[in-house]
CSV table of C-alpha atoms in Angstrom, one decimal:
chain,number,residue,atom,x,y,z
A,5,MET,CA,192.7,106.4,94.7
A,6,ASN,CA,195.5,104.0,94.1
A,7,PHE,CA,194.2,100.5,93.4
A,8,SER,CA,196.6,97.6,93.5
A,9,SER,CA,194.0,95.5,91.6
A,10,LYS,CA,192.2,96.2,88.4
A,11,LEU,CA,189.3,93.9,89.4
A,12,LEU,CA,188.8,96.0,92.6
A,13,GLU,CA,189.1,99.2,90.7
A,14,ASP,CA,186.4,98.2,88.1
A,15,ALA,CA,184.0,97.1,90.9
A,16,VAL,CA,184.5,100.4,92.8
A,17,ASN,CA,184.0,102.4,89.7
A,18,ALA,CA,180.8,100.5,89.0
A,19,PHE,CA,179.3,101.4,92.4
A,20,ALA,CA,180.7,105.0,92.2
A,21,SER,CA,178.7,105.5,89.0
A,22,LEU,CA,175.5,105.3,91.0
A,23,PRO,CA,173.9,108.6,92.2
A,24,GLY,CA,174.9,109.6,95.7
A,25,ILE,CA,177.7,107.0,96.0
A,26,GLY,CA,181.2,108.4,96.2
A,27,LYS,CA,184.5,106.5,95.8
A,28,LYS,CA,184.9,105.9,99.5
A,29,THR,CA,181.4,104.4,100.0
A,30,ALA,CA,181.9,102.4,96.8
A,31,LEU,CA,185.1,100.9,98.2
A,32,ARG,CA,183.3,100.1,101.5
A,33,LEU,CA,180.6,98.3,99.6
A,34,VAL,CA,183.0,96.3,97.4
A,35,LEU,CA,185.2,95.3,100.4
A,36,HIS,CA,182.0,94.1,102.0
A,37,LEU,CA,181.2,91.9,98.9
A,38,VAL,CA,184.7,90.5,98.9
A,39,ASN,CA,183.9,88.9,102.3
A,40,ARG,CA,180.6,87.5,101.1
A,41,GLU,CA,180.1,84.1,99.5
A,42,VAL,CA,180.7,83.8,95.8
A,43,ASP,CA,177.1,82.5,95.3
A,44,THR,CA,175.7,85.5,97.2
A,45,VAL,CA,177.6,87.9,95.0
A,46,ASP,CA,176.5,86.0,91.9
A,47,GLN,CA,172.9,86.4,93.0
A,48,PHE,CA,173.4,90.1,93.7
A,49,GLY,CA,174.7,90.7,90.1
A,50,ASP,CA,172.0,88.5,88.6
A,51,ALA,CA,169.2,90.2,90.4
A,52,ILE,CA,170.3,93.6,88.9
A,53,VAL,CA,171.2,92.4,85.4
A,54,LYS,CA,168.0,90.3,85.1
A,55,MET,CA,165.9,93.2,86.4
A,56,ARG,CA,167.2,95.6,83.8
A,57,ARG,CA,166.9,93.1,81.0
A,58,GLU,CA,163.4,91.8,81.7
A,59,ILE,CA,161.5,94.6,83.4
A,60,LYS,CA,158.7,96.2,81.4
A,61,SER,CA,156.5,99.2,81.5
A,62,CYS,CA,152.9,98.2,81.9
A,63,LYS,CA,151.2,99.0,78.6
A,64,VAL,CA,148.1,100.3,80.4
A,65,CYS,CA,149.3,102.2,83.4
A,66,HIS,CA,153.1,102.6,82.7
A,67,ASN,CA,154.0,101.2,86.1
A,68,LEU,CA,157.1,98.9,86.2
A,69,SER,CA,156.0,95.3,85.6
A,70,ASP,CA,157.3,91.8,85.0
A,71,GLU,CA,154.7,91.2,82.3
A,72,GLU,CA,152.9,93.2,79.6
A,73,LEU,CA,150.2,94.1,82.2
A,74,CYS,CA,151.3,94.9,85.7
A,75,MET,CA,150.0,93.0,88.8
A,76,ILE,CA,147.7,95.9,89.7
A,77,CYS,CA,146.1,96.2,86.3
A,78,ARG,CA,145.6,92.4,86.1
A,79,ASP,CA,143.9,92.2,89.6
A,80,ALA,CA,140.2,91.6,88.9
A,81,ARG,CA,139.4,92.3,92.6
A,82,ARG,CA,140.4,96.0,92.2
A,83,ASP,CA,138.1,98.7,91.1
A,84,HIS,CA,138.8,99.3,87.4
A,85,GLN,CA,136.5,102.3,87.3
A,86,VAL,CA,138.8,104.5,89.4
A,87,VAL,CA,142.3,105.6,88.2
A,88,CYS,CA,144.8,107.4,90.4
A,89,VAL,CA,147.2,109.6,88.4
A,90,VAL,CA,150.7,109.8,89.9
A,91,GLU,CA,154.1,111.3,88.9
A,92,ASN,CA,156.2,108.1,89.3
A,93,ILE,CA,156.3,104.6,90.5
A,94,ARG,CA,157.5,105.6,93.9
A,95,ASP,CA,154.2,107.3,94.4
A,96,VAL,CA,152.4,104.1,93.4
A,97,MET,CA,154.3,102.3,96.1
A,98,ALA,CA,153.7,104.9,98.7
A,99,ILE,CA,149.9,104.8,98.0
A,100,GLU,CA,149.9,101.0,97.9
A,101,ASP,CA,151.7,101.0,101.3
A,102,THR,CA,148.8,102.9,102.9
A,103,GLY,CA,146.4,100.0,102.0
A,104,GLN,CA,143.6,102.6,101.5
A,105,TYR,CA,143.2,102.5,97.8
A,106,ARG,CA,141.7,99.7,95.7
A,107,GLY,CA,141.6,101.3,92.2
A,108,LEU,CA,144.1,101.4,89.4
A,109,TYR,CA,146.9,103.8,88.6
A,110,HIS,CA,148.3,105.9,85.8
A,111,VAL,CA,152.0,106.8,86.0
A,112,LEU,CA,152.7,110.1,84.2
A,113,GLY,CA,156.5,109.8,84.3
A,114,GLY,CA,156.9,113.3,85.8
A,115,VAL,CA,155.0,116.7,85.8
A,116,ILE,CA,154.9,119.5,83.2
A,117,SER,CA,157.9,121.7,83.8
A,118,PRO,CA,158.8,124.2,81.1
A,119,LEU,CA,162.0,125.1,83.0
A,120,GLU,CA,163.2,121.5,82.8
A,121,GLY,CA,161.9,121.1,79.3
A,122,VAL,CA,159.2,118.7,80.2
A,123,GLY,CA,156.1,119.3,78.1
A,124,PRO,CA,152.8,117.3,78.0
A,125,SER,CA,154.2,115.1,75.2
A,126,GLU,CA,157.0,113.9,77.4
A,127,LEU,CA,154.4,112.5,79.8
A,128,THR,CA,151.9,109.7,79.3
A,129,ILE,CA,148.9,112.1,79.1
A,130,ASP,CA,147.8,111.0,75.6
A,131,SER,CA,147.8,107.4,76.9
A,132,LEU,CA,145.6,108.5,79.8
A,133,VAL,CA,143.1,110.3,77.6
A,134,GLN,CA,143.0,107.2,75.3
A,135,ARG,CA,142.5,105.0,78.3
A,136,ILE,CA,139.6,107.0,79.6
A,137,THR,CA,138.0,107.3,76.1
A,138,ASN,CA,138.2,103.5,75.6
A,139,ASN,CA,137.3,102.2,79.0
A,140,GLU,CA,134.6,102.7,81.6
A,141,VAL,CA,136.4,105.0,84.0
A,142,LYS,CA,134.2,106.9,86.5
A,143,GLU,CA,136.8,108.8,88.5
A,144,ILE,CA,140.3,110.1,88.1
A,145,VAL,CA,142.1,110.8,91.4
A,146,MET,CA,144.9,113.3,91.0
A,147,ALA,CA,147.6,112.3,93.5
A,148,ILE,CA,150.2,114.8,92.3
A,149,SER,CA,152.5,116.9,94.5
A,150,PRO,CA,151.0,120.3,95.3
A,151,THR,CA,153.8,122.3,93.7
A,152,ILE,CA,153.4,124.9,90.9
A,153,GLU,CA,154.4,122.2,88.3
A,154,GLY,CA,152.0,119.7,89.9
A,155,GLU,CA,149.1,122.1,89.8
A,156,THR,CA,149.9,123.0,86.2
A,157,THR,CA,149.8,119.4,85.3
A,158,ILE,CA,146.5,118.8,87.1
A,159,PHE,CA,145.0,121.8,85.3
A,160,TYR,CA,146.3,120.6,81.9
A,161,ILE,CA,144.9,117.1,82.4
A,162,SER,CA,141.6,118.4,83.6
A,163,LYS,CA,141.3,120.5,80.4
A,164,ARG,CA,142.1,117.5,78.2
A,165,LEU,CA,139.5,115.5,80.0
A,166,LYS,CA,136.7,118.0,80.1
A,167,ASP,CA,134.6,116.6,77.3
A,168,LEU,CA,134.8,113.0,78.7
A,169,HIS,CA,132.3,112.0,81.3
A,170,VAL,CA,134.6,111.4,84.2
A,171,ASN,CA,134.8,112.9,87.7
A,172,ILE,CA,138.1,114.4,88.7
A,173,SER,CA,139.2,114.6,92.3
A,174,THR,CA,142.5,115.5,94.0
A,175,ILE,CA,143.8,114.0,97.2
A,176,ALA,CA,143.0,116.0,100.3
A,177,ARG,CA,145.4,118.7,101.3
A,178,GLY,CA,145.7,120.0,104.8
A,179,VAL,CA,147.6,119.7,108.0
A,180,SER,CA,149.5,116.5,108.5
A,181,PHE,CA,148.4,114.0,111.1
A,182,GLY,CA,150.6,114.3,114.1
A,183,GLY,CA,151.8,117.7,112.9
A,184,GLU,CA,151.8,120.8,115.2
A,185,LEU,CA,149.5,123.5,113.9
A,186,GLU,CA,151.9,126.3,114.7
A,187,TYR,CA,154.5,124.8,112.4
A,188,ALA,CA,152.2,124.3,109.4
A,189,ASP,CA,152.9,126.7,106.6
A,190,GLU,CA,150.4,129.6,106.0
A,191,LEU,CA,149.1,128.5,102.7
A,192,THR,CA,148.3,124.9,103.9
A,193,LEU,CA,146.8,126.2,107.2
A,194,GLY,CA,144.7,128.8,105.4
A,195,ARG,CA,143.4,126.4,102.8
A,196,SER,CA,142.7,123.7,105.4
A,197,ILE,CA,140.4,126.2,107.2
A,198,VAL,CA,138.6,127.2,104.0
A,199,ALA,CA,138.2,123.6,103.0
A,200,ARG,CA,137.1,122.4,106.4
A,201,ILE,CA,135.1,119.2,106.6
A,202,PRO,CA,132.3,118.0,108.8
A,203,TYR,CA,133.6,116.3,112.0
A,204,GLN,CA,132.9,112.6,112.0
A,205,ARG,CA,132.3,111.4,115.5
A,206,GLN,CA,134.0,108.1,116.3
A,207,GLU,CA,131.3,105.7,117.4
S,28,MET,CA,157.2,98.3,100.7
S,29,ASN,CA,154.6,97.1,98.2
S,30,PHE,CA,156.2,96.1,94.9
S,31,SER,CA,154.2,95.5,91.8
S,32,SER,CA,157.1,93.7,90.2
S,33,LYS,CA,159.1,90.7,91.5
S,34,LEU,CA,162.1,91.8,89.4
S,35,LEU,CA,162.1,95.2,91.0
S,36,GLU,CA,161.7,93.7,94.5
S,37,ASP,CA,164.7,91.3,94.0
S,38,ALA,CA,166.9,94.1,92.7
S,39,VAL,CA,166.0,96.4,95.6
S,40,ASN,CA,166.6,93.6,98.2
S,41,ALA,CA,170.0,93.0,96.6
S,42,PHE,CA,171.1,96.6,97.1
S,43,ALA,CA,169.4,96.8,100.5
S,44,SER,CA,171.5,93.8,101.7
S,45,LEU,CA,174.6,96.1,101.5
S,46,PRO,CA,175.7,97.9,104.7
S,47,GLY,CA,174.4,101.4,105.1
S,48,ILE,CA,171.9,101.1,102.3
S,49,GLY,CA,168.2,101.1,103.3
S,50,LYS,CA,165.2,100.2,101.2
S,51,LYS,CA,164.5,103.7,100.1
S,52,THR,CA,168.1,104.3,98.9
S,53,ALA,CA,168.1,100.8,97.3
S,54,LEU,CA,164.9,101.7,95.4
S,55,ARG,CA,166.4,105.0,94.2
S,56,LEU,CA,169.5,103.2,92.9
S,57,VAL,CA,167.4,100.5,91.1
S,58,LEU,CA,165.2,103.1,89.5
S,59,HIS,CA,168.3,104.9,88.3
S,60,LEU,CA,169.5,101.6,86.7
S,61,VAL,CA,166.2,101.1,85.0
S,62,ASN,CA,166.9,104.3,83.1
S,63,ARG,CA,170.4,103.2,82.1
S,64,GLU,CA,171.3,101.3,78.9
S,65,VAL,CA,171.0,97.5,79.2
S,66,ASP,CA,174.7,97.2,78.3
S,67,THR,CA,175.8,99.6,81.0
S,68,VAL,CA,173.9,97.6,83.6
S,69,ASP,CA,175.3,94.3,82.3
S,70,GLN,CA,178.8,95.8,82.8
S,71,PHE,CA,177.8,96.9,86.3
S,72,GLY,CA,176.8,93.4,87.2
S,73,ASP,CA,179.8,91.8,85.5
S,74,ALA,CA,182.3,94.0,87.2
S,75,ILE,CA,181.0,93.0,90.6
S,76,VAL,CA,180.5,89.3,89.9
S,77,LYS,CA,183.9,89.0,88.2
S,78,MET,CA,185.7,90.9,91.0
S,79,ARG,CA,184.3,88.4,93.6
S,80,ARG,CA,185.1,85.3,91.5
S,81,GLU,CA,188.6,86.3,90.4
S,82,ILE,CA,190.1,88.5,93.1
S,83,LYS,CA,192.9,86.9,95.2
S,84,SER,CA,194.8,87.7,98.4
S,85,CYS,CA,198.5,88.3,97.6
S,86,LYS,CA,200.3,85.3,99.0
S,87,VAL,CA,203.1,87.5,100.3
S,88,CYS,CA,201.5,90.6,101.7
S,89,HIS,CA,197.8,89.6,101.8
S,90,ASN,CA,196.7,92.7,99.9
S,91,LEU,CA,193.9,92.2,97.4
S,92,SER,CA,195.3,91.2,94.0
S,93,ASP,CA,194.4,90.1,90.5
S,94,GLU,CA,197.2,87.5,90.5
S,95,GLU,CA,199.1,85.3,93.0
S,96,LEU,CA,201.4,88.2,93.8
S,97,CYS,CA,200.0,91.8,94.0
S,98,MET,CA,201.2,94.6,91.8
S,99,ILE,CA,203.2,96.1,94.7
S,100,CYS,CA,205.1,92.9,95.6
S,101,ARG,CA,205.8,92.3,91.9
S,102,ASP,CA,207.3,95.8,91.4
S,103,ALA,CA,211.1,95.5,91.1
S,104,ARG,CA,211.6,99.2,91.4
S,105,ARG,CA,210.2,99.3,94.9
S,106,ASP,CA,212.4,98.8,98.0
S,107,HIS,CA,211.9,95.1,99.0
S,108,GLN,CA,213.9,95.6,102.2
S,109,VAL,CA,211.2,97.8,103.9
S,110,VAL,CA,207.8,96.4,104.9
S,111,CYS,CA,205.0,98.6,106.1
S,112,VAL,CA,202.6,96.7,108.4
S,113,VAL,CA,198.9,97.9,108.2
S,114,GLU,CA,195.5,96.8,109.4
S,115,ASN,CA,193.7,96.5,106.1
S,116,ILE,CA,193.8,97.3,102.4
S,117,ARG,CA,192.2,100.7,102.9
S,118,ASP,CA,195.3,101.7,104.8
S,119,VAL,CA,197.5,100.4,101.9
S,120,MET,CA,195.5,102.6,99.5
S,121,ALA,CA,195.7,105.6,101.9
S,122,ILE,CA,199.5,105.3,102.1
S,123,GLU,CA,199.9,104.7,98.3
S,124,ASP,CA,197.8,107.9,97.7
S,125,THR,CA,200.4,110.0,99.6
S,126,GLY,CA,203.1,109.0,97.1
S,127,GLN,CA,205.7,109.1,100.0
S,128,TYR,CA,206.4,105.3,100.4
S,129,ARG,CA,208.3,103.0,98.1
S,130,GLY,CA,208.6,99.9,100.1
S,131,LEU,CA,206.3,96.8,100.4
S,132,TYR,CA,203.3,96.1,102.7
S,133,HIS,CA,202.0,93.5,105.0
S,134,VAL,CA,198.2,93.5,105.6
S,135,LEU,CA,197.3,92.1,109.0
S,136,GLY,CA,193.6,91.8,108.5
S,137,GLY,CA,192.8,93.7,111.7
S,138,VAL,CA,194.3,94.3,115.1
S,139,ILE,CA,194.4,92.2,118.3
S,140,SER,CA,191.2,92.8,120.2
S,141,PRO,CA,190.3,90.4,122.9
S,142,LEU,CA,186.9,92.1,123.3
S,143,GLU,CA,186.0,91.3,119.7
S,144,GLY,CA,187.6,87.8,119.9
S,145,VAL,CA,190.5,88.7,117.6
S,146,GLY,CA,193.7,87.0,118.7
S,147,PRO,CA,197.1,86.9,117.0
S,148,SER,CA,196.1,83.7,115.2
S,149,GLU,CA,193.3,85.5,113.4
S,150,LEU,CA,195.8,87.9,111.9
S,151,THR,CA,198.6,87.3,109.4
S,152,ILE,CA,201.3,87.7,112.0
S,153,ASP,CA,202.8,84.2,111.5
S,154,SER,CA,203.1,85.0,107.8
S,155,LEU,CA,204.9,88.3,108.7
S,156,VAL,CA,207.4,86.5,110.9
S,157,GLN,CA,208.0,83.9,108.2
S,158,ARG,CA,208.4,86.6,105.6
S,159,ILE,CA,211.1,88.3,107.7
S,160,THR,CA,212.8,85.1,108.6
S,161,ASN,CA,213.1,84.1,104.9
S,162,ASN,CA,213.8,87.4,103.2
S,163,GLU,CA,216.3,90.2,103.6
S,164,VAL,CA,214.1,92.7,105.3
S,165,LYS,CA,215.9,95.6,107.0
S,166,GLU,CA,213.0,97.6,108.4
S,167,ILE,CA,209.4,97.1,109.5
S,168,VAL,CA,207.3,100.3,109.6
S,169,MET,CA,204.2,100.0,111.9
S,170,ALA,CA,201.5,102.1,110.3
S,171,ILE,CA,198.8,101.0,112.8
S,172,SER,CA,196.1,103.2,114.4
S,173,PRO,CA,197.3,104.6,117.7
S,174,THR,CA,194.5,103.0,119.7
S,175,ILE,CA,194.8,100.6,122.6
S,176,GLU,CA,194.3,97.6,120.3
S,177,GLY,CA,196.7,99.0,117.8
S,178,GLU,CA,199.4,99.6,120.4
S,179,THR,CA,198.9,96.1,121.8
S,180,THR,CA,199.3,94.7,118.3
S,181,ILE,CA,202.5,96.7,117.7
S,182,PHE,CA,203.8,95.4,121.1
S,183,TYR,CA,203.0,91.8,120.3
S,184,ILE,CA,204.6,91.9,116.9
S,185,SER,CA,207.7,93.6,118.2
S,186,LYS,CA,208.1,90.8,120.8
S,187,ARG,CA,207.7,88.2,118.1
S,188,LEU,CA,210.4,89.9,116.0
S,189,LYS,CA,212.9,90.6,118.7
S,190,ASP,CA,215.3,87.8,117.8
S,191,LEU,CA,215.3,88.7,114.1
S,192,HIS,CA,217.7,91.4,113.0
S,193,VAL,CA,215.2,93.9,111.8
S,194,ASN,CA,214.6,97.5,112.7
S,195,ILE,CA,211.1,98.4,113.8
S,196,SER,CA,209.7,102.0,113.5
S,197,THR,CA,206.3,103.4,113.8
S,198,ILE,CA,204.8,106.3,111.8
S,199,ALA,CA,205.2,109.6,113.4
S,200,ARG,CA,202.4,110.8,115.8
S,201,GLY,CA,201.8,114.4,116.5
S,202,VAL,CA,199.7,117.4,115.6
S,203,SER,CA,198.0,117.2,112.2
S,204,PHE,CA,199.2,119.6,109.5
S,205,GLY,CA,196.7,122.4,109.2
S,206,GLY,CA,195.3,121.6,112.6
S,207,GLU,CA,194.8,124.3,115.3
S,208,LEU,CA,197.0,123.5,118.3
S,209,GLU,CA,194.4,124.5,120.8
S,210,TYR,CA,192.0,121.7,119.5
S,211,ALA,CA,194.6,118.9,119.6
S,212,ASP,CA,193.9,116.4,122.3
S,213,GLU,CA,196.1,116.5,125.4
S,214,LEU,CA,197.8,113.2,124.9
S,215,THR,CA,198.8,114.0,121.3
S,216,LEU,CA,200.0,117.5,122.1
S,217,GLY,CA,201.9,116.2,125.2
S,218,ARG,CA,203.6,113.5,123.3
S,219,SER,CA,204.4,115.7,120.3
S,220,ILE,CA,206.3,118.1,122.7
S,221,VAL,CA,208.2,115.2,124.3
S,222,ALA,CA,209.0,113.7,120.9
S,223,ARG,CA,210.0,117.1,119.3
S,224,ILE,CA,212.2,117.0,116.3
S,225,PRO,CA,215.0,119.3,115.0
S,226,TYR,CA,213.6,122.1,112.8
S,227,GLN,CA,214.6,121.6,109.2
S,228,ARG,CA,215.1,125.0,107.5
S,229,GLN,CA,213.6,125.1,104.0
S,230,GLU,CA,216.4,126.2,101.7
């Protein structure tokens, strides 16, 4: 690309350094910002720079947070005896969006994957064990993707926790709501028959 | 989306305000920046804020520029007697990328489009007429999209320039290089037969 302006070129390169954004898209975004108010663009830059400078990792659950303890860990109305273990903060947001969970979280930062060089020590598993040892936690809910790496991670954590008096559950697996049975994969369909649950009549 | 951090939320909303970027993509970009160095993110923000604050419109050709006059207008080695008229700065970049043009440009800022409320006064046509009146310009090359609006704009400009001694050309239209003849549209193929050019033997 031939830029007639260094300022333009630097801004395009900044956007193009982000994942999934090529030079053409970057140029489109920059030309959009050229037409915005100076104040709006200042706010745009500030929001991003401030976020990176001030954001913290919650010292209890490792979720992203504005303070030492995240909003969820600080919330006294939530059930502090249940901890949901997830891979990343996107999963926390997805579960929060359902509005169905009122306990706390623990963000692992990934799953055990020898192929990608991620061992237990790269994750926040020690911190989870510590947290359960020190606090009154009754239940751990494993909300981890049902992949080979995910299952390995659940297995490893359950072994580490076996001497602590804590119940371990996993989120239910089965056929999606709204999904057509014939398109469900064999493994999911097979397991959802084996793990069938009593029908609850809607009163 | 349920954010456990205001800083995160503000940064996501900043990205999501850009065209073509939804909340999920914005979150992915922000989480990528969280893992980058503070300095890198500072540079990212600076590049964008600085661009918006300092970038100018070239007072001659209306291209984006770091100074009063853009790099192209300042370049004494270019042919100042030929001016290529384009819709926007993306077209300037596309033509510069070909490396086939050594004249100057004039950025209209769009094309005449009554349906979208764009009349000649919204474009830099007066400035083009002024520029040709005041300077020694021998040729105007119309590099404008061959749409109805584009053709209207070319027609309007040619009328405005008819009393000035300047040659007007348009970029060649025809079948694309590497394109299959059978897939070319009728109008393009028909016109490219009518406007056939002498074959130049490669020596």
